[in-house]
Coordinates of C-alpha atoms in Angstrom, one line a residue:
X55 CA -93.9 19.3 -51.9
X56 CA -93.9 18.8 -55.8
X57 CA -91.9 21.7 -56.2
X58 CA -89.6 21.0 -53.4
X59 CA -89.3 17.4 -55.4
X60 CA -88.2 19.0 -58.5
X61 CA -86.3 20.9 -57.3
X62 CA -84.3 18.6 -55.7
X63 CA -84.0 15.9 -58.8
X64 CA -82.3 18.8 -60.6
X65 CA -79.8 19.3 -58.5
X66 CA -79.5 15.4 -56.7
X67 CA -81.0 13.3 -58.5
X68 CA -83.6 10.4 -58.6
X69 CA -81.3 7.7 -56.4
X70 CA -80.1 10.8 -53.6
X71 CA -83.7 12.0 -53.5
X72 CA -85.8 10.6 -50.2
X73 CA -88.6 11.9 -48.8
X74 CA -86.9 13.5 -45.8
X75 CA -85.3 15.7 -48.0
X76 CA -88.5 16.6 -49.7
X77 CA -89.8 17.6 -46.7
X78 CA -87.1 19.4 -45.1
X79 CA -86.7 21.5 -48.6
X80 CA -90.5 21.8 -48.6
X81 CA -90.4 23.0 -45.1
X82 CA -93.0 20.9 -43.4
X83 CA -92.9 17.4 -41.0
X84 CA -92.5 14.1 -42.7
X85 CA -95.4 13.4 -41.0
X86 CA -97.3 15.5 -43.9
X87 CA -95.8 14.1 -47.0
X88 CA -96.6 10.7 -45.6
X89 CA -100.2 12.3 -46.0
X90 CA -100.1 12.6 -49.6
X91 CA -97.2 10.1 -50.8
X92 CA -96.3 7.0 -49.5
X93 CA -92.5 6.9 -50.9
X94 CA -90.4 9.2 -53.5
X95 CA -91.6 7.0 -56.0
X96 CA -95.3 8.3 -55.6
X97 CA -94.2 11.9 -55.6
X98 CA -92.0 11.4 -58.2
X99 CA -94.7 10.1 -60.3
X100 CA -97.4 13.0 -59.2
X101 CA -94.7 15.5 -60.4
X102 CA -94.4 13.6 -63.5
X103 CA -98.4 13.9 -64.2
X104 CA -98.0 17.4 -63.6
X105 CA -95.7 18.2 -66.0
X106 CA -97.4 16.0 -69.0
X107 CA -100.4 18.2 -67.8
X108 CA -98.7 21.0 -68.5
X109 CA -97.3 20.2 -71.5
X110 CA -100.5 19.3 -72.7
X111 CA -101.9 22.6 -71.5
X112 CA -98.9 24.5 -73.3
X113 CA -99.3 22.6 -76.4
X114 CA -103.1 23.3 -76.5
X115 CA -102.7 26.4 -75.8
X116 CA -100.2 27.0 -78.8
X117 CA -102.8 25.2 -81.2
X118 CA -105.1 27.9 -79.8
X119 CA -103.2 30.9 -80.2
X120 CA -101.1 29.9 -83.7
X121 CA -102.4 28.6 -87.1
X122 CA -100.4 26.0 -88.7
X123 CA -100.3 25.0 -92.3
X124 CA -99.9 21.6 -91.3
X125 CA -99.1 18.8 -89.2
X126 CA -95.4 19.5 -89.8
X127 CA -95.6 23.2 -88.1
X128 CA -97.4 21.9 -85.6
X129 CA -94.9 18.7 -84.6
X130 CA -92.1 22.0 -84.8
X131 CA -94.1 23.9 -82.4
X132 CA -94.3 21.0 -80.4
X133 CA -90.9 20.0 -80.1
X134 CA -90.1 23.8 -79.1
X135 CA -92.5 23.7 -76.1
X136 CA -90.7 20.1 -75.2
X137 CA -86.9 21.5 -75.0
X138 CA -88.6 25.3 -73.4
X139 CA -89.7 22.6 -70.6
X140 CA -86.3 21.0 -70.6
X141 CA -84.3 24.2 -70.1
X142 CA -87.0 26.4 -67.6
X143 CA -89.5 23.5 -65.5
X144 CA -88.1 22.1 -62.3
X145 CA -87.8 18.8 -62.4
X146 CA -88.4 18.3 -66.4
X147 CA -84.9 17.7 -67.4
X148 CA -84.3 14.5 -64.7
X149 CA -88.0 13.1 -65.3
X150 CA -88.8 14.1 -68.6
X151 CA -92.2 12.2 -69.2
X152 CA -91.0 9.8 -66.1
X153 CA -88.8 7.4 -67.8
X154 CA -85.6 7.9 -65.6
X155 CA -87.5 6.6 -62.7
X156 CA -90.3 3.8 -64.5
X157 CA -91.5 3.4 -67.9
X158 CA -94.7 2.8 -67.0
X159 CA -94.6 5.8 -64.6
X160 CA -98.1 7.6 -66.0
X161 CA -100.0 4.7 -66.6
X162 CA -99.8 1.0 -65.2
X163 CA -100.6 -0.5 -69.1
X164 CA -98.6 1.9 -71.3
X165 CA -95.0 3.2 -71.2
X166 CA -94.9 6.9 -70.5
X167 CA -94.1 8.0 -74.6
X168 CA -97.5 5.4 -75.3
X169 CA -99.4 7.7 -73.5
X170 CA -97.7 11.3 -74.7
X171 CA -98.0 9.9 -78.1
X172 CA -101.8 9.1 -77.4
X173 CA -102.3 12.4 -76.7
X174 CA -100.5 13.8 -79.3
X175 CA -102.6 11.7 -81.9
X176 CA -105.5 13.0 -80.7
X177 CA -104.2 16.7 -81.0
X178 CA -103.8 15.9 -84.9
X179 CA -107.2 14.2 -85.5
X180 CA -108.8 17.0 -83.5
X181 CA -106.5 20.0 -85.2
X182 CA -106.1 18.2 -88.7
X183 CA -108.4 16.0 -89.6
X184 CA -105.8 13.1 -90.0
X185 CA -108.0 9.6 -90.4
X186 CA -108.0 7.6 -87.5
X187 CA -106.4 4.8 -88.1
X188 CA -103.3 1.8 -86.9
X189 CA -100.8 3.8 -88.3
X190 CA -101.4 6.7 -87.3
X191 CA -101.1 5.3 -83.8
X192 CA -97.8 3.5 -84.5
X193 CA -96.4 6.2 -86.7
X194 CA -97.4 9.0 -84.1
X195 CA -95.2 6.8 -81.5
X196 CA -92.4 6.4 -83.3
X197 CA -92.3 9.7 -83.9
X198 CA -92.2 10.4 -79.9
X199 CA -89.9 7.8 -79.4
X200 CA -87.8 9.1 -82.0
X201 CA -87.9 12.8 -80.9
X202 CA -87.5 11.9 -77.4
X203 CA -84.0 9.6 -77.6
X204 CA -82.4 12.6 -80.4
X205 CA -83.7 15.5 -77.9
X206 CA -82.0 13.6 -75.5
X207 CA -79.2 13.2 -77.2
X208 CA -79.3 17.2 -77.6
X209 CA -79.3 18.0 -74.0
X210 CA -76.8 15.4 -73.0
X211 CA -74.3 17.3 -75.6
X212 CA -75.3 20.8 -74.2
X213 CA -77.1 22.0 -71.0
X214 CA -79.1 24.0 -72.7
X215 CA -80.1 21.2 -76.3
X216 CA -77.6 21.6 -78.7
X217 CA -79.4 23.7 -81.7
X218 CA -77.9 21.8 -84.2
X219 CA -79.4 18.1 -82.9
X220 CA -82.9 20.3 -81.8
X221 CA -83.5 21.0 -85.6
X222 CA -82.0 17.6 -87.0
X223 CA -84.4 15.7 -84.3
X224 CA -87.1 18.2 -86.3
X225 CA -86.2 16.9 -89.5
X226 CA -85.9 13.5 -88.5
X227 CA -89.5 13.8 -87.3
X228 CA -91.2 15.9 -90.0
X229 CA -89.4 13.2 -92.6
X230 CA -90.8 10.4 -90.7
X231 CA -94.5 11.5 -90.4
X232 CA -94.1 12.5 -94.1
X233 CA -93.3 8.8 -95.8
X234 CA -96.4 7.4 -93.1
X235 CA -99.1 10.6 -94.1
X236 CA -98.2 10.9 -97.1
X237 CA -101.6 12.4 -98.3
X238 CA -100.7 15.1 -95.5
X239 CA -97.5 15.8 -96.4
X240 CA -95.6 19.2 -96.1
X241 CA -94.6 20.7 -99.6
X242 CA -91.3 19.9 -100.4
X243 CA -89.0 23.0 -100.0
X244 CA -85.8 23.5 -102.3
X245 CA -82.9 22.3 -101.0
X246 CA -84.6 19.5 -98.8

């Protein structure tokens, strides 16, 4: 049923989607997805879950797999795995992290980037040893915030993210985090 869900918010959209359609494309009785879901919004938000989940997994997995100087190859590799999601997961490109359909879609007290930023902060305490601290938090979820309106910007101007506004939305990022960690900041390459 998930699957049938994404599927159809690709190609319909959040307002045309219902949960006949679901189940027709999902190929089971009505009767069934009232079992699990009690409207689109609920499966909508279920789907949305599952793809933070995996983009958690995928990120986690990448810290696992690749050594980073820093922070800043890290919040590269990150981005990366965010527009790979975009342009290959069902459903991705019209949720995103659940915003087209509620900001508060993942959890009831914090918008949708308050919680992907949450757990992106505590990928760089655990992976760099940043200090815990009040900015961190707000400087992690302005970076998000950030990331997410340019990225969107890149996909609105090309299907697949326009390259160019991928990498500025990387500079714009790494710049950021910079001036707010400044004891963790990248060297400064020529030409920067």
């Amino acid at each position: 049923m998930l699957d049938a869900c994404a599927e159809l918010l690709d190609e319909l959209g959040y307002e045309t989607l219902s949960t006949t359609r679901i189940a027709e494309r999902a190929g089971v009785a009505i009767g069934s997805v009232y079992q699990f879901f009690p409207d689109k919004r609920a499966i909508t938000q279920e789907l949305t879950r599952r793809n933070v989940e995996e983009f958690v997994r995928r990120v986690d997995r990448r810290f696992l797999e690749e050594d980073y100087r820093g922070w800043w190859e890290a919040v590269d590799a990150i981005i990366d795995i965010y527009v790979d999601m975009h342009r290959t997961v069902a459903g991705f490109k019209s949720l995103h992290f659940g915003d087209a359909v509620d900001l508060n879609l993942l959890d009831s007290d914090s918008d949708n980037n308050a919680v992907i930023a949450g757990r992106l902060r505590g990928l760089f305490l655990k992976e760099f040893g940043l200090a815990d601290s009040p900015s961190l938090d707000l400087a992690v979820l302005v970076a998000v915030e950030a990331g997410d309106a340019v990225l969107k910007l890149a996909f609105r101007r090309d299907p697949q993210g326009s390259p160019e506004i991928i990498d500025a939305a990387k500079h714009l990022i790494r710049g950021f985090l910079s001036r707010q960690l400044r004891s963790w900041s990248p060297p400064v390459a020529a030409g920067q």
